[in-house]
Amino acid sequence: AVLLGITIDFGLHVYFALLHGKGSRAELLQAVSRPVLFGGLTTLSAFAMLLLSELPGQRQLAIFAMAGIVAAILLALFVLPHFIGKGSPSNALPRRYSRHIYDAIPNLRWVVLLFWLVVVILSASQAPRLKINGELRQLSYLPTELRQAEQLLAEVWGNMRGRALVFTGATDLQTALQRNEQVWQLLGQHQIQADAVSLAPLLASKQTQQQRLQEWQSFWQQQRGTTQESVNLAGAKYGFAADAFTPFFSRLSQSPEQIEIERLEHWGLGGLLENLLLNEGQNYQLLTLIPDQPELISRLEAELTRMPGVTLVSQTRFGRQLSQEIASDFNRFIFFAGLAVLVLLLLLFRRLSDVLLALLPVLTGLLVMFGGMGWLGLEMNLFNVVASILIIGLGVDYGIFGLP
C-alpha cells in the first residue's frame, strides 16, 4: 500500500508532462526525467538507511521497498511514454483556471505563510514531548473481550503476563538449588518474597537442609526439657493424658530425611515441579516469577546479572533495551538520510537557496509529525521510524517538483 502511494507519483509526473507539456516528446521526456530520477533517488537513499538497522525486519523492508521503487522508476521513464499520446489543445486547462490563485488573491500568500509559521512553532514546542516506546504489546491489537477475560483471569489466578522470569541454571541440581536460594535471599532483601513464586522455600539444597538440621538439633538439645515441661503442664490443664505428647516429642528427636524431588512428587506437587524445575539433559533450570515492574526490575537487574548462572527475562527490561535500540536507529536514520538527500539536492539544483526550498516540505512534515505525536501523547515505535523514512523520501519529492 505504501509503495502504491510512492510509485504512482512517478507515472503521474511523466503522464502530465507528456500530455500537457509544450515541446517535442523527446524534449518533454528529457525535462521530466531529471526531477523524476532525482525524486526516486532521494526516496531510495532514505529507504537505504534502513539497511543500517540492527533489526532484520527493517533491513528486509528496505530491500523490498527499494526494489519496488526502482521498478516503478524504470517503468515510468522507459515503458509508460510509449502508451501516452501527444495532448491536444483541448486538453489544456481553461484560461480562467490558469491564472495563479495568489495573483487573484494577493493577500492569500501572507495568510498561508502566517498559518505555516504558526503550525511550525506549535509543532516545535510539542516535539520535545515525544517519547520512544519499545513495548511490543503496543504494536498489537487486543480486542475488548480478550482484555476483559485477561483481567478476570488475573484477578482470580494472578497476573502471569505481568511477571518477569528469573532463570537459575547449573550443570547439577544441587548447584542450581544453591543459586536459586541466593536469588530468593535477594528477593527477601528487597521485601518482595510475598509477591514472588519460587521453589526455594520448599526445595532447598542438601547443604542448606543439613545446615538447618544442625541448627534445629542444637536448639532442641538446649530447649527440649523446658519445652516438654511447658507442653505437659498446658496439656494437663486441658485434660490431656500425661503421655499424650510423647509420640510427638519422640518424632522431634529423630533425624528427619532430607526433602528431595521424589518426596515432593509423592506429596502431589509434581505439577508444580514441572513448571518451576526444568531438566534438559545435564542442565537444570529453576524458574522464579517476580512482578515485572520497571522500578523493581531496575533495582534487581544489576544484582541478578552479577550472580553466576542467573538470567533475568523481563518484558519491561526488553522493552527498555528495544527503546534504546530504536532511538539509536532513529537518530542514525535521520542523520544519514538527511545527508544523502542534501547531497542529491545539491547535485540537482546547484544553488543553496533552491536546496533549502526543496527541503522545506520534508522538514515541515517531520516537525508536524513529531509535534503532533508529542501533543497527542503518542509514542514512537518501530512503525513510526519507518513512517519517518517515508516522510523524508516523499517530502523531498514534493519539494523537487514544486520548484520551477
GROMACS .gro file of C-alpha atoms in nm:
model
  404
    1ALA     CA    1   0.000   0.000   0.000
    2VAL     CA    2   0.284   0.240   0.081
    3LEU     CA    3   0.466   0.158  -0.244
    4LEU     CA    4   0.145   0.236  -0.436
    5GLY     CA    5   0.137   0.583  -0.287
    6ILE     CA    6   0.504   0.644  -0.360
    7THR     CA    7   0.548   0.494  -0.704
    8ILE     CA    8   0.229   0.628  -0.865
    9ASP     CA    9   0.378   0.978  -0.840
   10PHE     CA   10   0.649   0.890  -1.093
   11GLY     CA   11   0.393   0.782  -1.352
   12LEU     CA   12   0.172   1.085  -1.286
   13HIS     CA   13   0.458   1.330  -1.346
   14VAL     CA   14   0.553   1.161  -1.675
   15TYR     CA   15   0.189   1.139  -1.783
   16PHE     CA   16   0.103   1.506  -1.731
   17ALA     CA   17   0.436   1.626  -1.871
   18LEU     CA   18   0.389   1.437  -2.198
   19LEU     CA   19   0.015   1.506  -2.228
   20HIS     CA   20   0.005   1.878  -2.145
   21GLY     CA   21   0.362   1.997  -2.189
   22LYS     CA   22   0.487   2.223  -2.468
   23GLY     CA   23   0.756   2.089  -2.699
   24SER     CA   24   0.852   1.763  -2.866
   25ARG     CA   25   0.813   1.430  -2.690
   26ALA     CA   26   1.190   1.395  -2.661
   27GLU     CA   27   1.222   1.740  -2.503
   28LEU     CA   28   0.935   1.677  -2.265
   29LEU     CA   29   1.067   1.338  -2.161
   30GLN     CA   30   1.414   1.479  -2.109
   31ALA     CA   31   1.275   1.763  -1.898
   32VAL     CA   32   1.065   1.538  -1.674
   33SER     CA   33   1.324   1.259  -1.644
   34ARG     CA   34   1.563   1.466  -1.436
   35PRO     CA   35   1.320   1.552  -1.150
   36VAL     CA   36   1.163   1.203  -1.160
   37LEU     CA   37   1.504   1.040  -1.143
   38PHE     CA   38   1.628   1.260  -0.859
   39GLY     CA   39   1.297   1.225  -0.677
   40GLY     CA   40   1.332   0.848  -0.698
   41LEU     CA   41   1.696   0.863  -0.586
   42THR     CA   42   1.612   1.069  -0.279
   43THR     CA   43   1.340   0.818  -0.185
   44LEU     CA   44   1.580   0.529  -0.243
   45SER     CA   45   1.850   0.695  -0.033
   46ALA     CA   46   1.604   0.742   0.254
   47PHE     CA   47   1.496   0.377   0.245
   48ALA     CA   48   1.859   0.266   0.210
   49MET     CA   49   1.921   0.397   0.561
   50LEU     CA   50   1.705   0.113   0.695
   51LEU     CA   51   1.981  -0.123   0.580
   52LEU     CA   52   2.188   0.011   0.871
   53SER     CA   53   1.932  -0.112   1.125
   54GLU     CA   54   2.018  -0.383   1.376
   55LEU     CA   55   1.666  -0.523   1.331
   56PRO     CA   56   1.634  -0.777   1.046
   57GLY     CA   57   1.273  -0.681   0.974
   58GLN     CA   58   1.368  -0.323   0.891
   59ARG     CA   59   1.651  -0.437   0.662
   60GLN     CA   60   1.411  -0.666   0.477
   61LEU     CA   61   1.163  -0.381   0.444
   62ALA     CA   62   1.435  -0.162   0.292
   63ILE     CA   63   1.520  -0.420   0.026
   64PHE     CA   64   1.153  -0.478  -0.054
   65ALA     CA   65   1.074  -0.107  -0.087
   66MET     CA   66   1.387  -0.023  -0.286
   67ALA     CA   67   1.318  -0.300  -0.537
   68GLY     CA   68   0.964  -0.170  -0.591
   69ILE     CA   69   1.078   0.193  -0.628
   70VAL     CA   70   1.349   0.105  -0.882
   71ALA     CA   71   1.098  -0.095  -1.087
   72ALA     CA   72   0.849   0.195  -1.079
   73ILE     CA   73   1.111   0.450  -1.193
   74LEU     CA   74   1.220   0.232  -1.484
   75LEU     CA   75   0.861   0.167  -1.593
   76ALA     CA   76   0.767   0.535  -1.567
   77LEU     CA   77   1.063   0.655  -1.776
   78PHE     CA   78   1.107   0.375  -2.031
   79VAL     CA   79   0.770   0.198  -2.069
   80LEU     CA   80   0.494   0.445  -1.984
   81PRO     CA   81   0.590   0.707  -2.253
   82HIS     CA   82   0.508   0.453  -2.529
   83PHE     CA   83   0.144   0.447  -2.416
   84ILE     CA   84   0.090   0.824  -2.393
   85GLY     CA   85  -0.010   1.023  -2.699
   86LYS     CA   86   0.058   1.393  -2.751
   87GLY     CA   87  -0.210   1.603  -2.587
   88SER     CA   88  -0.432   1.832  -2.794
   89PRO     CA   89  -0.505   2.198  -2.713
   90SER     CA   90  -0.843   2.093  -2.577
   91ASN     CA   91  -0.662   1.908  -2.303
   92ALA     CA   92  -0.513   2.230  -2.171
   93LEU     CA   93  -0.667   2.394  -1.867
   94PRO     CA   94  -0.927   2.662  -1.933
   95ARG     CA   95  -0.787   3.012  -1.937
   96ARG     CA   96  -0.976   3.127  -1.631
   97TYR     CA   97  -0.819   2.847  -1.424
   98SER     CA   98  -0.465   2.901  -1.550
   99ARG     CA   99  -0.424   3.222  -1.353
  100HIS     CA  100  -0.238   3.154  -1.030
  101ILE     CA  101  -0.455   3.176  -0.719
  102TYR     CA  102  -0.204   3.405  -0.550
  103ASP     CA  103  -0.235   3.651  -0.840
  104ALA     CA  104  -0.611   3.652  -0.794
  105ILE     CA  105  -0.588   3.693  -0.414
  106PRO     CA  106  -0.260   3.871  -0.333
  107ASN     CA  107  -0.312   3.871   0.044
  108LEU     CA  108  -0.363   3.494   0.048
  109ARG     CA  109   0.013   3.444   0.024
  110TRP     CA  110   0.068   3.612   0.362
  111VAL     CA  111  -0.220   3.420   0.520
  112VAL     CA  112  -0.067   3.089   0.409
  113LEU     CA  113   0.280   3.188   0.527
  114LEU     CA  114   0.143   3.300   0.863
  115PHE     CA  115  -0.053   2.976   0.903
  116TRP     CA  116   0.258   2.774   0.813
  117LEU     CA  117   0.466   2.967   1.066
  118VAL     CA  118   0.210   2.912   1.345
  119VAL     CA  119   0.195   2.538   1.272
  120VAL     CA  120   0.574   2.511   1.273
  121ILE     CA  121   0.608   2.699   1.603
  122LEU     CA  122   0.337   2.490   1.771
  123SER     CA  123   0.489   2.167   1.641
  124ALA     CA  124   0.836   2.267   1.756
  125SER     CA  125   0.704   2.338   2.105
  126GLN     CA  126   0.539   1.993   2.131
  127ALA     CA  127   0.808   1.782   1.962
  128PRO     CA  128   1.032   1.754   2.276
  129ARG     CA  129   0.747   1.568   2.449
  130LEU     CA  130   0.778   1.278   2.205
  131LYS     CA  131   0.896   0.954   2.367
  132ILE     CA  132   1.016   0.624   2.221
  133ASN     CA  133   0.843   0.307   2.336
  134GLY     CA  134   0.986  -0.037   2.256
  135GLU     CA  135   0.699  -0.226   2.421
  136LEU     CA  136   0.598  -0.491   2.170
  137ARG     CA  137   0.248  -0.522   2.315
  138GLN     CA  138   0.175  -0.170   2.193
  139LEU     CA  139   0.212  -0.290   1.834
  140SER     CA  140  -0.067  -0.548   1.854
  141TYR     CA  141  -0.442  -0.506   1.880
  142LEU     CA  142  -0.615  -0.656   2.182
  143PRO     CA  143  -0.995  -0.697   2.148
  144THR     CA  144  -1.212  -0.571   2.432
  145GLU     CA  145  -1.346  -0.920   2.507
  146LEU     CA  146  -0.998  -1.065   2.534
  147ARG     CA  147  -0.879  -0.777   2.751
  148GLN     CA  148  -1.171  -0.829   2.990
  149ALA     CA  149  -1.106  -1.204   3.001
  150GLU     CA  150  -0.739  -1.149   3.084
  151GLN     CA  151  -0.832  -0.904   3.357
  152LEU     CA  152  -1.071  -1.156   3.511
  153LEU     CA  153  -0.809  -1.429   3.487
  154ALA     CA  154  -0.553  -1.203   3.656
  155GLU     CA  155  -0.794  -1.125   3.941
  156VAL     CA  156  -0.856  -1.497   4.006
  157TRP     CA  157  -0.519  -1.656   3.935
  158GLY     CA  158  -0.277  -1.363   3.938
  159ASN     CA  159  -0.131  -1.158   3.658
  160MET     CA  160   0.108  -1.405   3.498
  161ARG     CA  161   0.168  -1.183   3.195
  162GLY     CA  162   0.283  -0.907   3.427
  163ARG     CA  163   0.564  -1.117   3.576
  164ALA     CA  164   0.931  -1.136   3.496
  165LEU     CA  165   1.119  -1.466   3.487
  166VAL     CA  166   1.444  -1.536   3.672
  167PHE     CA  167   1.617  -1.849   3.544
  168THR     CA  168   1.880  -2.006   3.770
  169GLY     CA  169   2.084  -2.274   3.596
  170ALA     CA  170   2.371  -2.514   3.659
  171THR     CA  171   2.502  -2.846   3.532
  172ASP     CA  172   2.394  -3.025   3.853
  173LEU     CA  173   2.080  -2.996   4.061
  174GLN     CA  174   2.245  -2.903   4.393
  175THR     CA  175   2.435  -2.608   4.245
  176ALA     CA  176   2.117  -2.487   4.075
  177LEU     CA  177   1.929  -2.509   4.407
  178GLN     CA  178   2.200  -2.313   4.587
  179ARG     CA  179   2.190  -2.038   4.326
  180ASN     CA  180   1.812  -2.033   4.345
  181GLU     CA  181   1.840  -1.981   4.722
  182GLN     CA  182   2.067  -1.683   4.663
  183VAL     CA  183   1.804  -1.532   4.435
  184TRP     CA  184   1.539  -1.593   4.700
  185GLN     CA  185   1.753  -1.423   4.966
  186LEU     CA  186   1.799  -1.125   4.734
  187LEU     CA  187   1.422  -1.100   4.692
  188GLY     CA  188   1.393  -1.104   5.070
  189GLN     CA  189   1.632  -0.812   5.096
  190HIS     CA  190   1.404  -0.617   4.862
  191GLN     CA  191   1.094  -0.735   5.053
  192ILE     CA  192   0.918  -0.892   4.756
  193GLN     CA  193   0.915  -1.258   4.859
  194ALA     CA  194   0.542  -1.234   4.927
  195ASP     CA  195   0.481  -1.142   4.560
  196ALA     CA  196   0.724  -1.399   4.417
  197VAL     CA  197   0.681  -1.764   4.318
  198SER     CA  198   0.979  -1.991   4.380
  199LEU     CA  199   1.075  -2.343   4.486
  200ALA     CA  200   1.341  -2.207   4.722
  201PRO     CA  201   1.123  -2.218   5.039
  202LEU     CA  202   1.003  -2.569   4.952
  203LEU     CA  203   1.306  -2.740   4.799
  204ALA     CA  204   1.643  -2.634   4.942
  205SER     CA  205   1.982  -2.776   4.853
  206LYS     CA  206   2.125  -3.064   5.057
  207GLN     CA  207   2.385  -2.833   5.206
  208THR     CA  208   2.117  -2.588   5.325
  209GLN     CA  209   1.896  -2.866   5.458
  210GLN     CA  210   2.190  -3.016   5.651
  211GLN     CA  211   2.277  -2.676   5.797
  212ARG     CA  212   1.917  -2.616   5.905
  213LEU     CA  213   1.901  -2.965   6.058
  214GLN     CA  214   2.214  -2.899   6.262
  215GLU     CA  215   2.074  -2.568   6.382
  216TRP     CA  216   1.750  -2.740   6.483
  217GLN     CA  217   1.925  -3.020   6.667
  218SER     CA  218   2.140  -2.768   6.852
  219PHE     CA  219   1.829  -2.570   6.951
  220TRP     CA  220   1.634  -2.883   7.051
  221GLN     CA  221   1.909  -3.016   7.272
  222GLN     CA  222   1.907  -2.692   7.467
  223GLN     CA  223   1.532  -2.634   7.480
  224ARG     CA  224   1.389  -2.988   7.486
  225GLY     CA  225   1.341  -3.023   7.863
  226THR     CA  226   1.188  -2.680   7.909
  227THR     CA  227   0.959  -2.725   7.607
  228GLN     CA  228   0.836  -3.069   7.716
  229GLU     CA  229   0.759  -2.945   8.065
  230SER     CA  230   0.565  -2.644   7.934
  231VAL     CA  231   0.362  -2.854   7.690
  232ASN     CA  232   0.279  -3.124   7.950
  233LEU     CA  233   0.166  -2.863   8.204
  234ALA     CA  234  -0.056  -2.697   7.943
  235GLY     CA  235  -0.192  -3.038   7.836
  236ALA     CA  236  -0.278  -3.137   8.192
  237LYS     CA  237  -0.463  -2.811   8.234
  238TYR     CA  238  -0.690  -2.903   7.943
  239GLY     CA  239  -0.732  -3.267   8.043
  240PHE     CA  240  -0.469  -3.440   7.823
  241ALA     CA  241  -0.304  -3.758   7.949
  242ALA     CA  242   0.049  -3.733   8.084
  243ASP     CA  243   0.193  -3.927   7.788
  244ALA     CA  244  -0.029  -3.772   7.522
  245PHE     CA  245   0.257  -3.577   7.360
  246THR     CA  246   0.525  -3.845   7.395
  247PRO     CA  247   0.500  -3.962   7.027
  248PHE     CA  248   0.528  -3.601   6.917
  249PHE     CA  249   0.847  -3.540   7.114
  250SER     CA  250   0.988  -3.874   7.001
  251ARG     CA  251   0.934  -3.769   6.642
  252LEU     CA  252   1.113  -3.439   6.702
  253SER     CA  253   1.409  -3.625   6.848
  254GLN     CA  254   1.458  -3.832   6.532
  255SER     CA  255   1.681  -3.715   6.249
  256PRO     CA  256   1.447  -3.642   5.956
  257GLU     CA  257   1.521  -3.741   5.600
  258GLN     CA  258   1.615  -3.466   5.359
  259ILE     CA  259   1.346  -3.342   5.120
  260GLU     CA  260   1.409  -3.446   4.759
  261ILE     CA  261   1.219  -3.426   4.432
  262GLU     CA  262   1.075  -3.776   4.468
  263ARG     CA  263   0.922  -3.692   4.805
  264LEU     CA  264   0.760  -3.374   4.674
  265GLU     CA  265   0.615  -3.570   4.383
  266HIS     CA  266   0.482  -3.827   4.632
  267TRP     CA  267   0.314  -3.541   4.819
  268GLY     CA  268   0.129  -3.442   4.498
  269LEU     CA  269   0.350  -3.147   4.400
  270GLY     CA  270   0.467  -3.295   4.069
  271GLY     CA  271   0.280  -3.035   3.862
  272LEU     CA  272   0.449  -2.750   4.048
  273LEU     CA  273   0.791  -2.908   3.995
  274GLU     CA  274   0.728  -2.946   3.622
  275ASN     CA  275   0.655  -2.575   3.592
  276LEU     CA  276   0.938  -2.441   3.810
  277LEU     CA  277   1.211  -2.703   3.761
  278LEU     CA  278   1.337  -2.769   3.407
  279ASN     CA  279   1.571  -3.058   3.336
  280GLU     CA  280   1.733  -3.063   2.992
  281GLY     CA  281   1.989  -3.341   2.987
  282GLN     CA  282   2.278  -3.235   3.208
  283ASN     CA  283   2.142  -2.885   3.266
  284TYR     CA  284   1.899  -2.781   3.539
  285GLN     CA  285   1.698  -2.460   3.535
  286LEU     CA  286   1.494  -2.328   3.827
  287LEU     CA  287   1.231  -2.067   3.749
  288THR     CA  288   1.132  -1.781   3.980
  289LEU     CA  289   0.846  -1.544   3.899
  290ILE     CA  290   0.860  -1.185   4.020
  291PRO     CA  291   0.646  -0.875   3.946
  292ASP     CA  292   0.754  -0.716   3.618
  293GLN     CA  293   0.759  -0.359   3.748
  294PRO     CA  294   1.002  -0.107   3.592
  295GLU     CA  295   1.138   0.027   3.923
  296LEU     CA  296   1.179  -0.321   4.070
  297ILE     CA  297   1.347  -0.460   3.759
  298SER     CA  298   1.587  -0.163   3.755
  299ARG     CA  299   1.687  -0.235   4.117
  300LEU     CA  300   1.730  -0.610   4.070
  301GLU     CA  301   1.888  -0.611   3.726
  302ALA     CA  302   2.242  -0.521   3.827
  303GLU     CA  303   2.250  -0.762   4.124
  304LEU     CA  304   2.098  -1.054   3.932
  305THR     CA  305   2.335  -1.019   3.638
  306ARG     CA  306   2.632  -1.045   3.875
  307MET     CA  307   2.515  -1.385   4.002
  308PRO     CA  308   2.658  -1.683   3.810
  309GLY     CA  309   2.406  -1.888   3.617
  310VAL     CA  310   2.123  -1.637   3.669
  311THR     CA  311   1.930  -1.491   3.373
  312LEU     CA  312   1.659  -1.227   3.401
  313VAL     CA  313   1.386  -1.233   3.135
  314SER     CA  314   1.166  -0.927   3.165
  315GLN     CA  315   0.941  -0.767   2.906
  316THR     CA  316   0.995  -0.436   3.083
  317ARG     CA  317   1.370  -0.476   3.051
  318PHE     CA  318   1.345  -0.593   2.690
  319GLY     CA  319   1.118  -0.300   2.608
  320ARG     CA  320   1.370  -0.059   2.759
  321GLN     CA  321   1.655  -0.212   2.559
  322LEU     CA  322   1.446  -0.211   2.242
  323SER     CA  323   1.355   0.154   2.302
  324GLN     CA  324   1.724   0.240   2.326
  325GLU     CA  325   1.792   0.050   2.004
  326ILE     CA  326   1.504   0.221   1.826
  327ALA     CA  327   1.626   0.562   1.945
  328SER     CA  328   1.977   0.484   1.824
  329ASP     CA  329   1.849   0.362   1.487
  330PHE     CA  330   1.616   0.661   1.455
  331ASN     CA  331   1.892   0.916   1.512
  332ARG     CA  332   2.120   0.732   1.272
  333PHE     CA  333   1.848   0.706   1.006
  334ILE     CA  334   1.756   1.074   1.025
  335PHE     CA  335   2.120   1.187   1.007
  336PHE     CA  336   2.231   0.970   0.716
  337ALA     CA  337   1.904   1.005   0.524
  338GLY     CA  338   1.922   1.382   0.560
  339LEU     CA  339   2.286   1.382   0.449
  340ALA     CA  340   2.213   1.168   0.143
  341VAL     CA  341   1.915   1.383   0.043
  342LEU     CA  342   2.116   1.702   0.088
  343VAL     CA  343   2.394   1.574  -0.140
  344LEU     CA  344   2.143   1.474  -0.410
  345LEU     CA  345   1.968   1.812  -0.393
  346LEU     CA  346   2.300   1.995  -0.424
  347LEU     CA  347   2.378   1.792  -0.736
  348LEU     CA  348   2.034   1.867  -0.881
  349PHE     CA  349   1.987   2.238  -0.809
  350ARG     CA  350   2.345   2.365  -0.757
  351ARG     CA  351   2.205   2.660  -0.559
  352LEU     CA  352   2.171   2.666  -0.183
  353SER     CA  353   1.850   2.872  -0.190
  354ASP     CA  354   1.677   2.615  -0.413
  355VAL     CA  355   1.804   2.332  -0.194
  356LEU     CA  356   1.657   2.495   0.116
  357LEU     CA  357   1.324   2.549  -0.058
  358ALA     CA  358   1.316   2.184  -0.168
  359LEU     CA  359   1.383   2.076   0.190
  360LEU     CA  360   1.103   2.293   0.328
  361PRO     CA  361   0.821   2.036   0.275
  362VAL     CA  362   1.011   1.746   0.430
  363LEU     CA  363   1.131   1.946   0.730
  364THR     CA  364   0.781   2.079   0.788
  365GLY     CA  365   0.633   1.731   0.754
  366LEU     CA  366   0.873   1.578   1.005
  367LEU     CA  367   0.827   1.860   1.251
  368VAL     CA  368   0.447   1.843   1.229
  369MET     CA  369   0.455   1.465   1.276
  370PHE     CA  370   0.680   1.484   1.583
  371GLY     CA  371   0.489   1.779   1.728
  372GLY     CA  372   0.151   1.617   1.666
  373MET     CA  373   0.260   1.291   1.830
  374GLY     CA  374   0.400   1.479   2.127
  375TRP     CA  375   0.080   1.683   2.164
  376LEU     CA  376  -0.144   1.375   2.142
  377GLY     CA  377   0.075   1.173   2.378
  378LEU     CA  378   0.162   0.916   2.110
  379GLU     CA  379   0.493   0.733   2.139
  380MET     CA  380   0.750   0.648   1.874
  381ASN     CA  381   0.769   0.277   1.789
  382LEU     CA  382   0.904   0.056   1.512
  383PHE     CA  383   0.632   0.162   1.270
  384ASN     CA  384   0.684   0.534   1.333
  385VAL     CA  385   1.054   0.501   1.248
  386VAL     CA  386   0.959   0.366   0.906
  387ALA     CA  387   0.700   0.643   0.871
  388SER     CA  388   0.976   0.899   0.928
  389ILE     CA  389   1.173   0.748   0.641
  390LEU     CA  390   0.863   0.767   0.421
  391ILE     CA  391   0.813   1.136   0.502
  392ILE     CA  392   1.175   1.210   0.413
  393GLY     CA  393   1.153   1.023   0.082
  394LEU     CA  394   0.815   1.166  -0.020
  395GLY     CA  395   0.857   1.516   0.120
  396VAL     CA  396   1.173   1.577  -0.080
  397ASP     CA  397   0.996   1.464  -0.397
  398TYR     CA  398   0.728   1.729  -0.344
  399GLY     CA  399   0.999   1.988  -0.289
  400ILE     CA  400   1.177   1.888  -0.611
  401PHE     CA  401   0.865   1.904  -0.829
  402GLY     CA  402   0.736   2.216  -0.656
  403LEU     CA  403   1.030   2.425  -0.773
  404PRO     CA  404   1.020   2.570  -1.125
   0.00000   0.00000   0.00000
